[in-house]
Amino acid sequence: MIGAGSIVRDAHLPVYKRLGFPVAGIFDVNAQASRERAAAFAIPRVFESLDEAASMRHVVFDVAIPPENIASVLERLPSGAAVLIQKPLGRDLADARRIVAICNERRLRAAVNFQLRFAPNMLAIKDALERGVLGDVLDVEVRINLHTPWNYWAFLKGVPRLEVLMHSIHYLDLIRSLIGEPRGVYCKGVRHPAMRDYADTGTSIVLDYGDTIRCSLTMNHAHTFGGRHEMSQFKLEGMRGAAIARWA
C-alpha cells in the first residue's frame, strides 16, 4: 500500500482482508497513519520511506494517493511493476498524459481503480444488455441527490475541479463500458455557498449518443434536507425493458 488515507482505511484494506489478499506492507508520508492502518489490519511491515516500499518485488503496488502526487510516485517504482492507481489519473489532460508516458517508459503494468463497472449489479445490467433482454438502448440516467462531506478530504480544498474527477468519473466510465464512447459531452459544474473552500460540488452532464439515446447525469452533493429525498440511482431503459440500480 502506497497511501494510508481514509479510502485505504474504509475501502481497500477491509476488502483485501475479507478476500484474504495478503498486504506486504504500507507507506504514507504520514507515518502515524501508516502505523494505525498496520495495527488495525495486521499488516506486517510499515515502510519508513517510499524508496524502501519500492524495493519490494513480486507485489502489486496499490497507489492510493492524491492525483497531484501520482506521477512522482510512479517514477520511483521498479521497472515492470504491477500498479493499481487510484482515480483520477492526474488533475488534467496534460497530467494524465505524463502519467501514461511514465507507465510506458517504465513498462508498468498499470490499471486505474474504476471499480463501478465491476460491481455485481452493474455486471447484471451489462449481461442483460448483451443478451438483448432490454432491447436497443433509449435512455441512460444517473441521478445523485445527497450530502457528501467533502471536508473529510482536506487535500481537495482549493483544487480547480472537484466533482467529476473525484466522483462522477466512475459513472462516466460505467456508461462508456455499457454503450461505448459518446460523440460529445456537455458538462457544467457549480459551487455551493456552504462549501466555499471547494470547487464544483454539483454537476450536470449530457453525453451525446446521437438522436435516439438520451444520456444525462445529475449530481447534487449538497442536499441537506434529510434522507427521505436522497437518491443515488442508475437507470438504463431499452425498447424491451428497463433496469434500475440504487446505491443508497
CSV table of C-alpha atoms in Angstrom, one decimal:
chain,number,residue,atom,x,y,z
A,1,MET,CA,0.0,0.0,0.0
A,2,ILE,CA,1.3,3.4,-1.0
A,3,GLY,CA,-1.0,5.7,0.9
A,4,ALA,CA,-2.9,5.3,4.2
A,5,GLY,CA,-5.7,7.8,4.0
A,6,SER,CA,-9.5,7.3,4.5
A,7,ILE,CA,-10.1,5.5,1.2
A,8,VAL,CA,-7.4,2.9,2.2
A,9,ARG,CA,-8.9,2.6,5.8
A,10,ASP,CA,-12.5,2.4,4.7
A,11,ALA,CA,-12.4,0.6,1.3
A,12,HIS,CA,-9.1,-1.0,0.2
A,13,LEU,CA,-7.9,-2.7,3.3
A,14,PRO,CA,-11.3,-4.0,4.5
A,15,VAL,CA,-11.9,-5.6,1.1
A,16,TYR,CA,-8.4,-7.1,1.0
A,17,LYS,CA,-8.9,-8.6,4.5
A,18,ARG,CA,-12.3,-10.0,3.5
A,19,LEU,CA,-11.0,-11.6,0.4
A,20,GLY,CA,-7.8,-12.9,2.0
A,21,PHE,CA,-5.4,-10.9,0.0
A,22,PRO,CA,-2.1,-10.5,1.9
A,23,VAL,CA,-0.8,-7.0,2.3
A,24,ALA,CA,3.0,-7.0,2.4
A,25,GLY,CA,3.4,-3.5,3.9
A,26,ILE,CA,2.2,0.1,3.9
A,27,PHE,CA,3.8,3.5,3.5
A,28,ASP,CA,2.4,7.0,3.8
A,29,VAL,CA,4.1,10.4,4.3
A,30,ASN,CA,2.0,10.5,7.5
A,31,ALA,CA,3.9,7.8,9.5
A,32,GLN,CA,1.2,7.8,12.2
A,33,ALA,CA,-1.5,6.9,9.7
A,34,SER,CA,0.7,4.0,8.4
A,35,ARG,CA,1.1,2.6,11.9
A,36,GLU,CA,-2.6,2.9,12.6
A,37,ARG,CA,-3.6,1.0,9.5
A,38,ALA,CA,-0.9,-1.6,10.1
A,39,ALA,CA,-2.2,-2.2,13.7
A,40,ALA,CA,-5.9,-2.3,12.6
A,41,PHE,CA,-5.3,-4.7,9.7
A,42,ALA,CA,-2.4,-6.8,10.9
A,43,ILE,CA,-0.1,-5.5,8.2
A,44,PRO,CA,3.4,-6.9,9.0
A,45,ARG,CA,5.5,-4.0,7.8
A,46,VAL,CA,5.4,-0.2,7.9
A,47,PHE,CA,7.9,1.3,5.5
A,48,GLU,CA,9.9,4.3,6.6
A,49,SER,CA,10.3,5.7,3.1
A,50,LEU,CA,8.9,5.4,-0.4
A,51,ASP,CA,12.2,4.0,-1.7
A,52,GLU,CA,12.0,1.3,1.0
A,53,ALA,CA,8.5,0.4,-0.2
A,54,ALA,CA,9.6,0.5,-3.8
A,55,SER,CA,12.3,-2.1,-3.1
A,56,MET,CA,9.7,-4.8,-2.8
A,57,ARG,CA,9.4,-7.3,-5.6
A,58,HIS,CA,6.7,-9.7,-6.7
A,59,VAL,CA,4.0,-7.4,-5.3
A,60,VAL,CA,1.2,-5.2,-6.7
A,61,PHE,CA,1.7,-1.6,-5.7
A,62,ASP,CA,-1.7,-0.1,-4.7
A,63,VAL,CA,-1.1,3.6,-5.1
A,64,ALA,CA,-4.0,5.4,-3.3
A,65,ILE,CA,-2.8,9.0,-3.0
A,66,PRO,CA,-4.0,12.5,-4.2
A,67,PRO,CA,-3.8,12.9,-8.0
A,68,GLU,CA,-1.1,15.6,-7.9
A,69,ASN,CA,1.4,13.0,-6.4
A,70,ILE,CA,0.8,10.1,-8.7
A,71,ALA,CA,3.4,10.9,-11.3
A,72,SER,CA,6.2,11.4,-8.8
A,73,VAL,CA,5.5,8.1,-7.1
A,74,LEU,CA,5.3,6.1,-10.3
A,75,GLU,CA,8.7,7.4,-11.3
A,76,ARG,CA,10.2,5.7,-8.3
A,77,LEU,CA,8.5,2.3,-8.6
A,78,PRO,CA,10.6,-0.6,-10.0
A,79,SER,CA,10.5,-1.1,-13.8
A,80,GLY,CA,7.9,-3.6,-14.9
A,81,ALA,CA,5.9,-3.5,-11.6
A,82,ALA,CA,2.2,-4.1,-11.4
A,83,VAL,CA,0.4,-1.0,-10.2
A,84,LEU,CA,-3.2,-0.2,-9.2
A,85,ILE,CA,-3.7,3.6,-9.4
A,86,GLN,CA,-6.5,5.4,-7.5
A,87,LYS,CA,-8.6,7.6,-9.8
A,88,PRO,CA,-8.4,10.2,-11.2
A,89,LEU,CA,-5.4,9.6,-13.4
A,90,GLY,CA,-4.0,13.1,-12.8
A,91,ARG,CA,-5.5,16.5,-12.4
A,92,ASP,CA,-6.0,17.4,-16.1
A,93,LEU,CA,-5.2,16.0,-19.6
A,94,ALA,CA,-1.6,17.1,-19.5
A,95,ASP,CA,-1.1,15.4,-16.2
A,96,ALA,CA,-2.8,12.2,-17.4
A,97,ARG,CA,-0.6,12.1,-20.5
A,98,ARG,CA,2.5,12.5,-18.3
A,99,ILE,CA,1.4,9.6,-16.1
A,100,VAL,CA,0.7,7.4,-19.2
A,101,ALA,CA,4.1,8.2,-20.6
A,102,ILE,CA,5.8,7.2,-17.3
A,103,CYS,CA,3.9,3.9,-17.3
A,104,ASN,CA,5.0,3.2,-20.8
A,105,GLU,CA,8.6,4.3,-20.2
A,106,ARG,CA,8.9,2.2,-17.1
A,107,ARG,CA,6.9,-0.7,-18.5
A,108,LEU,CA,4.5,-0.6,-15.6
A,109,ARG,CA,1.5,-2.9,-15.8
A,110,ALA,CA,-0.9,-0.3,-14.6
A,111,ALA,CA,-4.6,-0.1,-14.1
A,112,VAL,CA,-6.8,2.7,-12.8
A,113,ASN,CA,-9.3,1.9,-9.9
A,114,PHE,CA,-12.6,2.2,-11.9
A,115,GLN,CA,-14.4,-0.5,-9.9
A,116,LEU,CA,-18.0,0.6,-10.5
A,117,ARG,CA,-18.2,-1.2,-13.9
A,118,PHE,CA,-17.4,-4.5,-12.0
A,119,ALA,CA,-20.0,-4.0,-9.2
A,120,PRO,CA,-22.4,-7.0,-9.1
A,121,ASN,CA,-25.5,-5.0,-10.0
A,122,MET,CA,-23.6,-3.3,-12.9
A,123,LEU,CA,-22.4,-6.7,-14.2
A,124,ALA,CA,-26.0,-7.9,-14.1
A,125,ILE,CA,-27.2,-4.9,-16.2
A,126,LYS,CA,-24.3,-5.5,-18.7
A,127,ASP,CA,-25.3,-9.1,-19.0
A,128,ALA,CA,-29.0,-8.3,-19.6
A,129,LEU,CA,-27.9,-5.7,-22.2
A,130,GLU,CA,-25.6,-8.1,-24.1
A,131,ARG,CA,-28.3,-10.8,-24.1
A,132,GLY,CA,-30.9,-8.5,-25.6
A,133,VAL,CA,-33.2,-8.6,-22.6
A,134,LEU,CA,-33.5,-4.8,-22.5
A,135,GLY,CA,-33.5,-4.3,-26.3
A,136,ASP,CA,-31.9,-1.3,-28.0
A,137,VAL,CA,-30.9,1.4,-25.5
A,138,LEU,CA,-33.1,4.5,-25.4
A,139,ASP,CA,-32.3,6.2,-22.1
A,140,VAL,CA,-29.4,6.3,-19.6
A,141,GLU,CA,-29.6,8.3,-16.5
A,142,VAL,CA,-27.6,8.8,-13.3
A,143,ARG,CA,-29.2,10.8,-10.5
A,144,ILE,CA,-27.4,11.7,-7.3
A,145,ASN,CA,-29.0,13.8,-4.6
A,146,LEU,CA,-27.3,13.5,-1.2
A,147,HIS,CA,-24.9,15.2,1.1
A,148,THR,CA,-21.2,14.4,0.6
A,149,PRO,CA,-18.9,15.6,3.4
A,150,TRP,CA,-16.1,16.9,1.1
A,151,ASN,CA,-14.5,18.4,4.2
A,152,TYR,CA,-13.3,14.9,5.2
A,153,TRP,CA,-10.7,15.2,2.5
A,154,ALA,CA,-8.6,18.3,3.2
A,155,PHE,CA,-6.4,17.8,0.2
A,156,LEU,CA,-9.4,18.7,-2.0
A,157,LYS,CA,-9.5,22.3,-0.8
A,158,GLY,CA,-8.6,24.7,-3.5
A,159,VAL,CA,-8.4,22.2,-6.3
A,160,PRO,CA,-9.8,23.8,-9.5
A,161,ARG,CA,-12.0,20.9,-10.5
A,162,LEU,CA,-13.6,18.5,-8.0
A,163,GLU,CA,-16.9,16.7,-8.6
A,164,VAL,CA,-16.2,15.0,-12.0
A,165,LEU,CA,-12.6,14.0,-11.1
A,166,MET,CA,-13.3,12.7,-7.6
A,167,HIS,CA,-16.8,11.3,-8.0
A,168,SER,CA,-18.8,11.1,-11.2
A,169,ILE,CA,-15.8,9.9,-13.2
A,170,HIS,CA,-17.0,6.5,-12.1
A,171,TYR,CA,-20.4,6.9,-13.8
A,172,LEU,CA,-18.8,8.1,-17.0
A,173,ASP,CA,-16.5,5.1,-17.0
A,174,LEU,CA,-19.5,2.8,-16.3
A,175,ILE,CA,-21.6,4.3,-19.2
A,176,ARG,CA,-18.7,4.0,-21.6
A,177,SER,CA,-18.3,0.4,-20.7
A,178,LEU,CA,-22.0,-0.3,-21.4
A,179,ILE,CA,-22.8,1.7,-24.5
A,180,GLY,CA,-19.5,2.9,-25.9
A,181,GLU,CA,-17.9,6.3,-26.5
A,182,PRO,CA,-20.2,9.3,-26.9
A,183,ARG,CA,-19.9,11.7,-29.8
A,184,GLY,CA,-19.6,14.7,-27.5
A,185,VAL,CA,-20.0,15.9,-23.9
A,186,TYR,CA,-21.6,18.9,-22.3
A,187,CYS,CA,-20.7,19.4,-18.6
A,188,LYS,CA,-21.5,22.2,-16.2
A,189,GLY,CA,-20.2,22.3,-12.6
A,190,VAL,CA,-21.4,24.7,-9.9
A,191,ARG,CA,-20.1,25.7,-6.4
A,192,HIS,CA,-22.2,25.8,-3.2
A,193,PRO,CA,-22.1,28.7,-0.8
A,194,ALA,CA,-21.8,26.4,2.2
A,195,MET,CA,-18.6,24.9,0.8
A,196,ARG,CA,-16.6,28.0,-0.1
A,197,ASP,CA,-13.2,26.2,0.1
A,198,TYR,CA,-14.2,23.6,-2.5
A,199,ALA,CA,-14.7,23.9,-6.2
A,200,ASP,CA,-17.8,22.5,-8.1
A,201,THR,CA,-19.8,20.2,-5.8
A,202,GLY,CA,-22.7,19.8,-8.2
A,203,THR,CA,-22.6,18.8,-11.9
A,204,SER,CA,-24.9,18.3,-14.8
A,205,ILE,CA,-23.6,16.3,-17.7
A,206,VAL,CA,-25.1,15.4,-21.1
A,207,LEU,CA,-23.5,12.7,-23.3
A,208,ASP,CA,-24.3,12.8,-27.0
A,209,TYR,CA,-25.1,9.4,-28.4
A,210,GLY,CA,-27.0,10.6,-31.4
A,211,ASP,CA,-30.7,11.2,-32.0
A,212,THR,CA,-32.2,8.1,-30.3
A,213,ILE,CA,-30.4,7.8,-26.9
A,214,ARG,CA,-30.8,10.4,-24.1
A,215,CYS,CA,-28.0,10.2,-21.6
A,216,SER,CA,-27.8,12.5,-18.7
A,217,LEU,CA,-26.1,12.7,-15.3
A,218,THR,CA,-27.2,15.0,-12.5
A,219,MET,CA,-25.2,15.2,-9.3
A,220,ASN,CA,-26.1,17.2,-6.3
A,221,HIS,CA,-23.8,16.7,-3.3
A,222,ALA,CA,-25.2,19.5,-1.2
A,223,HIS,CA,-28.6,18.0,-0.3
A,224,THR,CA,-29.0,18.5,3.5
A,225,PHE,CA,-32.8,18.1,3.9
A,226,GLY,CA,-32.9,14.6,5.3
A,227,GLY,CA,-32.7,11.1,3.9
A,228,ARG,CA,-36.3,10.9,2.7
A,229,HIS,CA,-35.4,12.6,-0.6
A,230,GLU,CA,-31.9,11.3,-1.0
A,231,MET,CA,-31.2,9.4,-4.1
A,232,SER,CA,-28.3,7.5,-5.7
A,233,GLN,CA,-29.5,5.8,-8.8
A,234,PHE,CA,-28.5,4.5,-12.2
A,235,LYS,CA,-31.2,3.8,-14.8
A,236,LEU,CA,-31.0,2.2,-18.3
A,237,GLU,CA,-34.1,1.9,-20.5
A,238,GLY,CA,-34.3,0.0,-23.7
A,239,MET,CA,-37.0,-0.9,-26.3
A,240,ARG,CA,-37.9,-4.1,-24.4
A,241,GLY,CA,-37.3,-3.3,-20.7
A,242,ALA,CA,-35.6,-1.2,-18.1
A,243,ALA,CA,-33.0,-1.7,-15.3
A,244,ILE,CA,-32.6,0.4,-12.3
A,245,ALA,CA,-29.8,0.1,-9.7
A,246,ARG,CA,-29.7,2.0,-6.5
A,247,TRP,CA,-26.6,2.6,-4.4
A,248,ALA,CA,-28.4,4.2,-1.5
